[in-house]
PDB file of C-alpha atoms in Angstrom:
ATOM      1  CA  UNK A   6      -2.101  19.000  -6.580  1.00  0.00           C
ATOM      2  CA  UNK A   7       0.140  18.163  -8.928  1.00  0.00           C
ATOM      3  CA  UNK A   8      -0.478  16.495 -13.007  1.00  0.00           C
ATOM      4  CA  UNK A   9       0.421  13.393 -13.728  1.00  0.00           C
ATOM      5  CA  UNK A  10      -0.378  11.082 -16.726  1.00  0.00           C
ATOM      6  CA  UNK A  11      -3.622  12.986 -17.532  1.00  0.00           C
ATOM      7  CA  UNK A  12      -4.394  12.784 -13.937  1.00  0.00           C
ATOM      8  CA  UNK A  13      -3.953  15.439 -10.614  1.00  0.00           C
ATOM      9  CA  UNK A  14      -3.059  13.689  -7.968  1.00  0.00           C
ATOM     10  CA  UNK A  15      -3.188  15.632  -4.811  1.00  0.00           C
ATOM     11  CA  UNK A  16       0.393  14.935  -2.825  1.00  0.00           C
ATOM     12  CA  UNK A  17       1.987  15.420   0.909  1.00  0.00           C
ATOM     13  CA  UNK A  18       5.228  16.784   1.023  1.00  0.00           C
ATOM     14  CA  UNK A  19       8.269  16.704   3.347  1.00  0.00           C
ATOM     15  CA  UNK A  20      12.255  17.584   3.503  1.00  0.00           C
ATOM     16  CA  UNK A  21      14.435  19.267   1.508  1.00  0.00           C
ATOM     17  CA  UNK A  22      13.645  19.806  -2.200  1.00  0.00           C
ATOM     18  CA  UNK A  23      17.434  19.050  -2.992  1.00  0.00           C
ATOM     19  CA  UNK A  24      17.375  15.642  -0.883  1.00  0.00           C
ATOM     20  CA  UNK A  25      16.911  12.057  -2.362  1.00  0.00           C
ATOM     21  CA  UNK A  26      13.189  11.599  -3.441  1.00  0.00           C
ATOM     22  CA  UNK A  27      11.493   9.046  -1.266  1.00  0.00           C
ATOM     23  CA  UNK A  28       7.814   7.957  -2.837  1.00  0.00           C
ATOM     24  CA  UNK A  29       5.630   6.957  -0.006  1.00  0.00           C
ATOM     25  CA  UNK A  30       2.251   4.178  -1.655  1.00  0.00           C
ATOM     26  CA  UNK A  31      -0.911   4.353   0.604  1.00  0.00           C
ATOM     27  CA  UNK A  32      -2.822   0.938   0.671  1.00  0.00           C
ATOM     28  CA  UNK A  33      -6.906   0.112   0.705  1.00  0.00           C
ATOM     29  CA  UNK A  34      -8.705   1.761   1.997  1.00  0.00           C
ATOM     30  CA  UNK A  35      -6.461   4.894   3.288  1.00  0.00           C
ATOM     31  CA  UNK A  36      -4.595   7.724   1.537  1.00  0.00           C
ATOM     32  CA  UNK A  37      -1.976   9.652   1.791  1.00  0.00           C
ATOM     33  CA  UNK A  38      -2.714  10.168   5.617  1.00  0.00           C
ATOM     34  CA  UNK A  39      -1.511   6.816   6.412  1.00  0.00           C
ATOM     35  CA  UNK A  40       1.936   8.029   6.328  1.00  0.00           C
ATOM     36  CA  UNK A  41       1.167  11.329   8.517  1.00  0.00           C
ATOM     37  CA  UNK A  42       2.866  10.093  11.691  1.00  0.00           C
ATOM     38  CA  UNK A  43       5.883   9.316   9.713  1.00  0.00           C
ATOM     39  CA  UNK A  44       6.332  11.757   6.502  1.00  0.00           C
ATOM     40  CA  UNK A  45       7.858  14.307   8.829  1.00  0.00           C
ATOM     41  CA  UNK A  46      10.446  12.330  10.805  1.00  0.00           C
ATOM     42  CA  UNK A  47      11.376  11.098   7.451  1.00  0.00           C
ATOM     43  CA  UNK A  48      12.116  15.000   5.938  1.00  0.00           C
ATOM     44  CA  UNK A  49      13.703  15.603   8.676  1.00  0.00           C
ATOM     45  CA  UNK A  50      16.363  12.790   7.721  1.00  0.00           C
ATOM     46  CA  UNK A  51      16.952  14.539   4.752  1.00  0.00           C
ATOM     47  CA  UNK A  52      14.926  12.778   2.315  1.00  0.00           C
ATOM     48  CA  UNK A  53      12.493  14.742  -0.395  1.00  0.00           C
ATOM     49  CA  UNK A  54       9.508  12.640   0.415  1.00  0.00           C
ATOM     50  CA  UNK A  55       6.563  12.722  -1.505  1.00  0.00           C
ATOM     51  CA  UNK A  56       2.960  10.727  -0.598  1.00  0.00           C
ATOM     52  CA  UNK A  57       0.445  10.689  -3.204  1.00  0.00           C
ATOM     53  CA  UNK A  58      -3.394  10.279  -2.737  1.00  0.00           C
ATOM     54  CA  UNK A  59      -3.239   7.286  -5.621  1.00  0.00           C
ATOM     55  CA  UNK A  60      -5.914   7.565  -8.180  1.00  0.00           C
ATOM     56  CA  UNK A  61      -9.176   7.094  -7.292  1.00  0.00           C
ATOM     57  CA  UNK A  62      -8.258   8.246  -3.211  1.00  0.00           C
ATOM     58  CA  UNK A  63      -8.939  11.678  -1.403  1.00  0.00           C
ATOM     59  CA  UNK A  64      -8.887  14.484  -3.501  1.00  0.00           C
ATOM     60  CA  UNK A  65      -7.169  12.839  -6.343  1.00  0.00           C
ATOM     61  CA  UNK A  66      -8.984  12.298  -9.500  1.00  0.00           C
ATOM     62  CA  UNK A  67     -10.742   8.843  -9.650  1.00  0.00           C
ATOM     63  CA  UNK A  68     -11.334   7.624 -13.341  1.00  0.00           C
ATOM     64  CA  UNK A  69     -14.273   4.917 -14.314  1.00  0.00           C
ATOM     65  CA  UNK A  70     -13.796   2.114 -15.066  1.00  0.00           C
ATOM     66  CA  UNK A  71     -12.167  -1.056 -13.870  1.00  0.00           C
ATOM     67  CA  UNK A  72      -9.756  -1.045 -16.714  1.00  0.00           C
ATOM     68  CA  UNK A  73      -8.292   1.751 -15.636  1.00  0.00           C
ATOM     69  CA  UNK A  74      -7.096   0.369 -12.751  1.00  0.00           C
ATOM     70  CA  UNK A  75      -4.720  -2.250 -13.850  1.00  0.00           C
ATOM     71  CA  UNK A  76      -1.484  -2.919 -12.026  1.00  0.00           C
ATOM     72  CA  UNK A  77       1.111  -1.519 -15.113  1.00  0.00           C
ATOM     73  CA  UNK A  78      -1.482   1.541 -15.157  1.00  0.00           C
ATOM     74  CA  UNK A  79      -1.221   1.788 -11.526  1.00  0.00           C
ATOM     75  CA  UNK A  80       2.762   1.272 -12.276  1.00  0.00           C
ATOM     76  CA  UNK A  81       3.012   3.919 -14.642  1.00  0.00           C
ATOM     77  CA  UNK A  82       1.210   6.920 -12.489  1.00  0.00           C
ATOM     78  CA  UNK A  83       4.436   6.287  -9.605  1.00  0.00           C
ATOM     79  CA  UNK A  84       6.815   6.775 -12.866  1.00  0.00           C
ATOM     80  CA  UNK A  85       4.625   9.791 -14.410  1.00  0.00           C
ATOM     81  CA  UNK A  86       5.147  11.307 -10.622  1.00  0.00           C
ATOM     82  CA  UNK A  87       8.814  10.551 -10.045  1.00  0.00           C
ATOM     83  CA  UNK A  88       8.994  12.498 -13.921  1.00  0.00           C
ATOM     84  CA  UNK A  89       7.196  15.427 -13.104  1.00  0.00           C
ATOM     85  CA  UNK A  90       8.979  15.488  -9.991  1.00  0.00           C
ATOM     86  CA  UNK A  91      12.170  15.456 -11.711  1.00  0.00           C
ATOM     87  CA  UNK A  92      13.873  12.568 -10.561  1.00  0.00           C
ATOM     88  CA  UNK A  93      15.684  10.201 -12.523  1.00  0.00           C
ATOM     89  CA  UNK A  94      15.627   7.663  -9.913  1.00  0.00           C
ATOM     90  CA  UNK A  95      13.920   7.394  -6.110  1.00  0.00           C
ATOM     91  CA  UNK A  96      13.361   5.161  -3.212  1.00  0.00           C
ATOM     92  CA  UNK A  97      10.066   3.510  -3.273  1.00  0.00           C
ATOM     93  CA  UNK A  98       7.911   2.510  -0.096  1.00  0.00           C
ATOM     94  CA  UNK A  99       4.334   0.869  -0.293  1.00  0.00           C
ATOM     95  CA  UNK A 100       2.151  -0.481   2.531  1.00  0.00           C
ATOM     96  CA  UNK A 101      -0.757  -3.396   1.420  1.00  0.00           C
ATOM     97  CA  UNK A 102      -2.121  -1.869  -2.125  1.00  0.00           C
ATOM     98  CA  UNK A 103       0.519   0.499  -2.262  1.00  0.00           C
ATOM     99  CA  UNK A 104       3.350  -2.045  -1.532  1.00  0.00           C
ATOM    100  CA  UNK A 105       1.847  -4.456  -4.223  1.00  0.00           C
ATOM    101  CA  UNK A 106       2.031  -1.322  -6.456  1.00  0.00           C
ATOM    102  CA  UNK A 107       5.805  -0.795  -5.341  1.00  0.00           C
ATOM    103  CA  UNK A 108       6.950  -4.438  -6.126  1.00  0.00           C
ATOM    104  CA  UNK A 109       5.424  -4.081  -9.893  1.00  0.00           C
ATOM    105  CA  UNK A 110       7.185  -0.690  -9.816  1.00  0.00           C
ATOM    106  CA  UNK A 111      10.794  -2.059  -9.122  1.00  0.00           C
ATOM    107  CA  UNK A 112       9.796  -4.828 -11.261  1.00  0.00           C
ATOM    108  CA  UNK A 113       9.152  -3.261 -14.153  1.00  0.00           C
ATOM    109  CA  UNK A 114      11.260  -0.310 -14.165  1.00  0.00           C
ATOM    110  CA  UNK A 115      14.715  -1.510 -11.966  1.00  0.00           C
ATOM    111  CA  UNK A 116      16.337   1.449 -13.712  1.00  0.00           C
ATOM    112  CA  UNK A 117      14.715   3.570 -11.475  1.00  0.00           C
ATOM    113  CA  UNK A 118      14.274   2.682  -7.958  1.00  0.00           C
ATOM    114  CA  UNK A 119      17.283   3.132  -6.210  1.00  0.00           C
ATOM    115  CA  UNK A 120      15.885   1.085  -3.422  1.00  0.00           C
ATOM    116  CA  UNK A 121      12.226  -0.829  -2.485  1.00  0.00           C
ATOM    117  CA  UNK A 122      10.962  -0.540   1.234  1.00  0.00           C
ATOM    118  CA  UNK A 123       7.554  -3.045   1.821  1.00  0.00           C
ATOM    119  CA  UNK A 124       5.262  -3.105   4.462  1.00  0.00           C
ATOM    120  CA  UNK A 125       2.978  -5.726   4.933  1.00  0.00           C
ATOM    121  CA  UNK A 126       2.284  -6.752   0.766  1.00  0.00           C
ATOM    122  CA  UNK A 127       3.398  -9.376  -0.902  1.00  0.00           C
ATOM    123  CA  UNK A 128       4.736  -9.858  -4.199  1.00  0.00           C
ATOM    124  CA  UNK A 129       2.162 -10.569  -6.111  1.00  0.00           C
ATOM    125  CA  UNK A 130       3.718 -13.576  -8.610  1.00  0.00           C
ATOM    126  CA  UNK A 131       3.964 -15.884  -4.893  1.00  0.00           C
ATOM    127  CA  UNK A 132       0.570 -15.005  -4.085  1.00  0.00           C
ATOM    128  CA  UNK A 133      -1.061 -18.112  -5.787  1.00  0.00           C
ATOM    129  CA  UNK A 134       1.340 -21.117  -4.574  1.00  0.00           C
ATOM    130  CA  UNK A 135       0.764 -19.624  -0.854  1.00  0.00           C
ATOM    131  CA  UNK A 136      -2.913 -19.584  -1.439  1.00  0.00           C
ATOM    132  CA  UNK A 137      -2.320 -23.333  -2.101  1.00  0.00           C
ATOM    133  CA  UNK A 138       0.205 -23.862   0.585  1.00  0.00           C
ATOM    134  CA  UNK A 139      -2.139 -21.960   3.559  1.00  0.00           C
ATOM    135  CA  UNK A 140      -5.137 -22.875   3.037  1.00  0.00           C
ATOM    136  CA  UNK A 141      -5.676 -20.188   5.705  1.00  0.00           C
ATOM    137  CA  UNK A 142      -4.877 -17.385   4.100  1.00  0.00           C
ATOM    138  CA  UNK A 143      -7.807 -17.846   1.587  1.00  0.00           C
ATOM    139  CA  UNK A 144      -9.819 -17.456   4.478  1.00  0.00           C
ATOM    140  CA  UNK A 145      -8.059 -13.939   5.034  1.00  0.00           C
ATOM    141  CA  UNK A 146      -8.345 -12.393   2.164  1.00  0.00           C
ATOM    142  CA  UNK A 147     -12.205 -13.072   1.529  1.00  0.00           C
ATOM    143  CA  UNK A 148     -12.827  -9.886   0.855  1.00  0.00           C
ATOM    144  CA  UNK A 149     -10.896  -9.682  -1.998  1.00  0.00           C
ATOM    145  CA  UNK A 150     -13.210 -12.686  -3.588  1.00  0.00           C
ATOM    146  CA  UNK A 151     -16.486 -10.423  -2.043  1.00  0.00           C
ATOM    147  CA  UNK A 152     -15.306  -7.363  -3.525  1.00  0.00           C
ATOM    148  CA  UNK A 153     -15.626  -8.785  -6.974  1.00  0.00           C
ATOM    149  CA  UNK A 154     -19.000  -8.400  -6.876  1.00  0.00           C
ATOM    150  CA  UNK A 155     -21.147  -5.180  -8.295  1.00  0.00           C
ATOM    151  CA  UNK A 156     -22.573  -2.876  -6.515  1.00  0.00           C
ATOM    152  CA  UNK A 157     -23.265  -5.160  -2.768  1.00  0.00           C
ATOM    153  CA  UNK A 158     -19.840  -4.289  -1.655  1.00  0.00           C
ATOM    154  CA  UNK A 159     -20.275  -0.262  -2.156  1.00  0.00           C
ATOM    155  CA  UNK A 160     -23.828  -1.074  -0.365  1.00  0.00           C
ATOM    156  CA  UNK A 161     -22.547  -2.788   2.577  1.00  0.00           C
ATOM    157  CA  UNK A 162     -18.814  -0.654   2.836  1.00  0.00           C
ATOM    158  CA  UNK A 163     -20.925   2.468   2.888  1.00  0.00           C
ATOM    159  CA  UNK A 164     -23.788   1.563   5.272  1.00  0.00           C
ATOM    160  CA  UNK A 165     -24.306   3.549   8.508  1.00  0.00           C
ATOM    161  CA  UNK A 166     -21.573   6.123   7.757  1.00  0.00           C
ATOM    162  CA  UNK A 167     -19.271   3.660   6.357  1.00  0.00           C
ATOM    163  CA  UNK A 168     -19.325   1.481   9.931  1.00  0.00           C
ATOM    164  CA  UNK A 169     -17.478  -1.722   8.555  1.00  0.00           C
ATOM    165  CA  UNK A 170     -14.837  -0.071   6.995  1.00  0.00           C
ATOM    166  CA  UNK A 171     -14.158   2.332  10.269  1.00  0.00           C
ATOM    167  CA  UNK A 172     -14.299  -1.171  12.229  1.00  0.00           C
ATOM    168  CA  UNK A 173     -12.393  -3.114   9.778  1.00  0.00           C
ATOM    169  CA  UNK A 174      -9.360   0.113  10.918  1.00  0.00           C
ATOM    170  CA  UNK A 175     -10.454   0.190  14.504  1.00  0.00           C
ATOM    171  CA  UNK A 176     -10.743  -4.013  15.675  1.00  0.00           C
ATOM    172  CA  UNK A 177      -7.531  -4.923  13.436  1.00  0.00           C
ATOM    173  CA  UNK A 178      -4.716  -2.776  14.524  1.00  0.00           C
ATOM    174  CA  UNK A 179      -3.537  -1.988  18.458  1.00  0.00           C
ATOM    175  CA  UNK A 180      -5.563   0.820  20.419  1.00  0.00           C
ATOM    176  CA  UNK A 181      -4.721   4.199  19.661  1.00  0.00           C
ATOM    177  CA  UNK A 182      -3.444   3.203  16.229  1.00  0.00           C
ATOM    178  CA  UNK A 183      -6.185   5.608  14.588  1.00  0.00           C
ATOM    179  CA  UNK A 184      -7.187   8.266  16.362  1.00  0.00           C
ATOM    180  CA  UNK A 185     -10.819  10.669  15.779  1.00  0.00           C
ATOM    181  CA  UNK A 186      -9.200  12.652  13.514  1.00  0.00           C
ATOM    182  CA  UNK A 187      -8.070   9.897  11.465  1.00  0.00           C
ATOM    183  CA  UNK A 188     -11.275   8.241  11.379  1.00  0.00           C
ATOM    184  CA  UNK A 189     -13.359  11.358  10.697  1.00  0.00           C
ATOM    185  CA  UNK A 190     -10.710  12.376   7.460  1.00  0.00           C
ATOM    186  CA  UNK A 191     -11.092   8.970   5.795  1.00  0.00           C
ATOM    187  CA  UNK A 192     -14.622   8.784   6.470  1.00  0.00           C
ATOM    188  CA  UNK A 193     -15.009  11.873   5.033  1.00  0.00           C
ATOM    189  CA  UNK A 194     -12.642  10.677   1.986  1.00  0.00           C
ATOM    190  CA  UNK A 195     -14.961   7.417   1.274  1.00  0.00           C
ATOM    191  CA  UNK A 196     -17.794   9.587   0.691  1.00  0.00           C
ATOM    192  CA  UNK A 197     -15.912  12.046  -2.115  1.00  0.00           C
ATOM    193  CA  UNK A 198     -18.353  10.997  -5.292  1.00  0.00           C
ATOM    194  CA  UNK A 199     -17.123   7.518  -7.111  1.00  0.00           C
ATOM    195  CA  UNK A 200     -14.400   7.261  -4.726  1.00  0.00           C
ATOM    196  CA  UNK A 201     -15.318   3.830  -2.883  1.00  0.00           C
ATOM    197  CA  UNK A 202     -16.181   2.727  -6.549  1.00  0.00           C
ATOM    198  CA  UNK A 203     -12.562   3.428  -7.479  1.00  0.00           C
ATOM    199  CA  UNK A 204     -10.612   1.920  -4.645  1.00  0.00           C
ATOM    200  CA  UNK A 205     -12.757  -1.407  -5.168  1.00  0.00           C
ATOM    201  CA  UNK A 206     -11.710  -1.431  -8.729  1.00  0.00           C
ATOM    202  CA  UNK A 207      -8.180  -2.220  -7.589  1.00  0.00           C
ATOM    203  CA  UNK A 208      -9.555  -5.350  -6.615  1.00  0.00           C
ATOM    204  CA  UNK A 209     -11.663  -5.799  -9.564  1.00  0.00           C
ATOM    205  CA  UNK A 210      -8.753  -5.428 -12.026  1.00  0.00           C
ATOM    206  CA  UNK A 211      -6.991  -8.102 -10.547  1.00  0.00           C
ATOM    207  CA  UNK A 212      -9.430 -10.091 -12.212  1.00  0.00           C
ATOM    208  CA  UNK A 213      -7.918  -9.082 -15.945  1.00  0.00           C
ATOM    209  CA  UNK A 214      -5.051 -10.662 -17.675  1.00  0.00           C
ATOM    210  CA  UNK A 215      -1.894 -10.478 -15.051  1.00  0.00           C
ATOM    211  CA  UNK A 216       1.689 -10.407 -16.299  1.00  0.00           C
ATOM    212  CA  UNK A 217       4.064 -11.975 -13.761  1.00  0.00           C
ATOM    213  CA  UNK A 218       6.623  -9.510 -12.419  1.00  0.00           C
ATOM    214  CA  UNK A 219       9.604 -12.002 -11.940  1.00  0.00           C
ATOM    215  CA  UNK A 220      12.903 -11.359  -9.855  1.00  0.00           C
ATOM    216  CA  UNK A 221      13.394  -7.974  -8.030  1.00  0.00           C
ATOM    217  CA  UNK A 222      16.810  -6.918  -8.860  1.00  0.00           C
ATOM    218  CA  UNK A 223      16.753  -3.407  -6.822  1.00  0.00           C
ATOM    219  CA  UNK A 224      17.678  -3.894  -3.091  1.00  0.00           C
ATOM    220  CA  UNK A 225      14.662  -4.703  -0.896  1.00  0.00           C
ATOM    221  CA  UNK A 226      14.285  -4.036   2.943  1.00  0.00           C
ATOM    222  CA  UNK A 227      10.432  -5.763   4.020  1.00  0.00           C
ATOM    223  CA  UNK A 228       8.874  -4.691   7.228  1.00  0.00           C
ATOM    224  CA  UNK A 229       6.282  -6.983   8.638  1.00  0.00           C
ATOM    225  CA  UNK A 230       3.884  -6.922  11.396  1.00  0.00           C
ATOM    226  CA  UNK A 231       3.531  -9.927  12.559  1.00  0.00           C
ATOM    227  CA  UNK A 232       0.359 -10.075  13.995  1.00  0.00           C
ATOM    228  CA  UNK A 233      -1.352  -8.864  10.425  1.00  0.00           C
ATOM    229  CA  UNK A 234      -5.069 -10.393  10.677  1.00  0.00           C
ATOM    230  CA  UNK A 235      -5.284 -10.338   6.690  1.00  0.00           C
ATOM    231  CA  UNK A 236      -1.348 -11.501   5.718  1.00  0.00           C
ATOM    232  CA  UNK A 237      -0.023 -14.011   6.649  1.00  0.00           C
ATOM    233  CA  UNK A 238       3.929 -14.013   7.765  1.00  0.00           C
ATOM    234  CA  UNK A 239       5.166 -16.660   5.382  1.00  0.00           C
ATOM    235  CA  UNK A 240       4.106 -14.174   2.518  1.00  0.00           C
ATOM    236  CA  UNK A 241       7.233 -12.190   3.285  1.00  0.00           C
ATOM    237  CA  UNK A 242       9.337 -15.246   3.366  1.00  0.00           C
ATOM    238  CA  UNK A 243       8.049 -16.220   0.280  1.00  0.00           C
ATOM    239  CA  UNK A 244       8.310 -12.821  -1.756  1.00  0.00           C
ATOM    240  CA  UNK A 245      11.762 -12.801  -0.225  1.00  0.00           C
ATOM    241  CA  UNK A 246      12.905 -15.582  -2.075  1.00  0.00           C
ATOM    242  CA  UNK A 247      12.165 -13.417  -5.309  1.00  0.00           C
ATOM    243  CA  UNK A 248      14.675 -11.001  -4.113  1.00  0.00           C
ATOM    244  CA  UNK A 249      18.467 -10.654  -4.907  1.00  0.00           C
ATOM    245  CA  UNK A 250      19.067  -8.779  -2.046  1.00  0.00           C
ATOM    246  CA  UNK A 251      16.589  -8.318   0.658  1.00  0.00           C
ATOM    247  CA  UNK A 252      16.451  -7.608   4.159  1.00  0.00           C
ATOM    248  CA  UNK A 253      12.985  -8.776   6.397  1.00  0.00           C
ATOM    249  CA  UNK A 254      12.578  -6.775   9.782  1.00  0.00           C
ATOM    250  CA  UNK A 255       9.775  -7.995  11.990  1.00  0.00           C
ATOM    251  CA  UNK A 256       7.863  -6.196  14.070  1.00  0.00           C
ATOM    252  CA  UNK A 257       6.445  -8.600  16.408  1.00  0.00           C
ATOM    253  CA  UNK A 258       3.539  -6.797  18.525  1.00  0.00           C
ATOM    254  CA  UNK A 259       2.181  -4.806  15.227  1.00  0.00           C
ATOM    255  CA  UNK A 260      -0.290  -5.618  13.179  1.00  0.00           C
ATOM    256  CA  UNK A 261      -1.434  -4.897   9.676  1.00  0.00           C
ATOM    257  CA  UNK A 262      -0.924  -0.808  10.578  1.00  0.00           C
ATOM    258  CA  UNK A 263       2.361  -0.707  11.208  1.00  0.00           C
ATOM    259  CA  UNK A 264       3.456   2.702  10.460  1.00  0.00           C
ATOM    260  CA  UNK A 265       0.481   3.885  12.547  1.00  0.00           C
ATOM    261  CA  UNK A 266       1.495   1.501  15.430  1.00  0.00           C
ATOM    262  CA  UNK A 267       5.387   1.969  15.555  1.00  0.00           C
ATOM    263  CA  UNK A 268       5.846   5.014  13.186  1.00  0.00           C
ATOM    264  CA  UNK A 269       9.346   5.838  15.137  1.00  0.00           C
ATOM    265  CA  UNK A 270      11.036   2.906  14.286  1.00  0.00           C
ATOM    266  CA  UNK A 271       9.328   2.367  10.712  1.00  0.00           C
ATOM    267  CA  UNK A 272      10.953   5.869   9.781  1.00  0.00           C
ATOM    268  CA  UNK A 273      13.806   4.920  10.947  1.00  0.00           C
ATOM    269  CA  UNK A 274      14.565   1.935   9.116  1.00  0.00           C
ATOM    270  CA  UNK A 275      13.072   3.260   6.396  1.00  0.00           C
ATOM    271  CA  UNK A 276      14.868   6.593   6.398  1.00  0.00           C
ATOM    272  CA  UNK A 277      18.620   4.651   6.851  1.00  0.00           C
ATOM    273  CA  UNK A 278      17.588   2.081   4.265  1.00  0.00           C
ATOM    274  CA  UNK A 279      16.545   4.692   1.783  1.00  0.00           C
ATOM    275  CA  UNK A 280      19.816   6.722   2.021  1.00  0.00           C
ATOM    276  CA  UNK A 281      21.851   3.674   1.315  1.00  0.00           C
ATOM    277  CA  UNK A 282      22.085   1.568   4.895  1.00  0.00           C
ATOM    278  CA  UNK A 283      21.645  -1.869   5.698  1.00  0.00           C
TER     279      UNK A 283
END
């Protein structure tokens, strides 16, 4: 556990306390397990990485509220870690939530990511005009609309031992991607008092004023699974074009789950990009 902002975040550790700090953003509705496979081929390439449960995730603290999940609060808890880590600057890496978290981050604070890794997120200033452009892709993302409303979601989500979320994992990433164990932990992490609350509020608070982000100035390296049921490719091409320097790498049999899927290769591109390659 470790404080941050007013808040304990509980965190998963790797590599050498004297190597480059490498932030690792969990997305909805995991925690900082969805980086297990990879967290330890990553310290191993020398990087200090660090994955936080974010607030309101595992055994992190979840406040009320949908306020205070806003995306510059949600912005300011990766800063208030990277300070009471005691780095001046770090490499950033967010999948879905997280990665939306990550682009804000580099957004709003270019002075101190060194360099932003993506999987599967877009950034979120594009996310209207694509709506607009593919018509599918409202279609996928329903749930963000359905999640808007009080109280039926946490009903539903939660039903039966939390069955649609543990199919929503299982039927939209390759077999074998989670295994029991995983299954079983997050289960066991949805049901942590206020907690499902608290990761529907990210959704909630996109609902409140939003301040566009604008140009990403750090470099950028985006990996994309290509066979994502909920994001659509051309999301990457689009949030691309808000890059000065980016770099997409697609991985054409994964899904949604890619570090779960190919967790070999998505270390390694993220470990070389993160010390300074490609």
């Amino acid at each position: 556990m470790i404080a941050v902002g007013g808040l304990s975040l509980e965190i998963q550790t790797a590599g050498p306390e004297d190597g480059p700090l490498l932030i690792l953003l969990h997305g909805f509705p995991e925690s900082s397990r969805a980086w297990r496979k990879v967290i330890g081929p990553l310290g191993e390439r020398g990087l200090r990485v660090v994955a936080p449960d974010m607030r309101g995730y595992g055994a992190s603290d979840a406040p009320e509220g949908i306020d205070a999940y806003r995306l510059d609060t949600l912005v300011a808890d990766v800063v208030a870690l990277a300070d009471a880590l005691g780095a001046e600057t770090f490499a950033l890496a967010g999948h879905d939530w997280g990665g939306i978290i990550a682009w804000a981050v580099a957004a709003r604070h270019p002075d101190r990511v060194r360099r932003l890794v993506i999987l599967n997120a877009p950034h979120a200033d594009i996310v209207p005009a694509e709506m607009r452009r593919h018509p599918r892709q409202i279609l996928r993302s329903w749930y963000a609309g359905f999640f808007q409303i009080p109280r039926l979601p946490e009903a539903m989500l939660s039903a039966f031992g939390f069955r649609a979320l543990r199919r929503t994992l299982l039927r939209t990433s390759r077999p074998g991607a989670f295994d029991a164990a995983d299954i079983a932990a997050y289960t066991a992490e949805w049901g942590r008092p206020g907690r499902l609350t608290a990761m529907l509020n990210y959704y909630r608070a996109l609902r409140l004023p939003y301040v566009p982000l604008g140009r990403i100035t750090v470099p950028v390296l985006i990996l994309w699974g290509m066979k994502d049921r909920f994001l659509g490719a051309h999301l990457a091409r689009a949030s691309a074009t808000l890059c000065d320097e980016v770099r997409i790498v697609r991985f054409n049999e994964d899904t949604h789950w890619i570090q779960h899927e190919d967790p070999r290769q998505v270390a390694v591109e993220i470990a070389a990009f993160a010390h300074g390659a490609g």
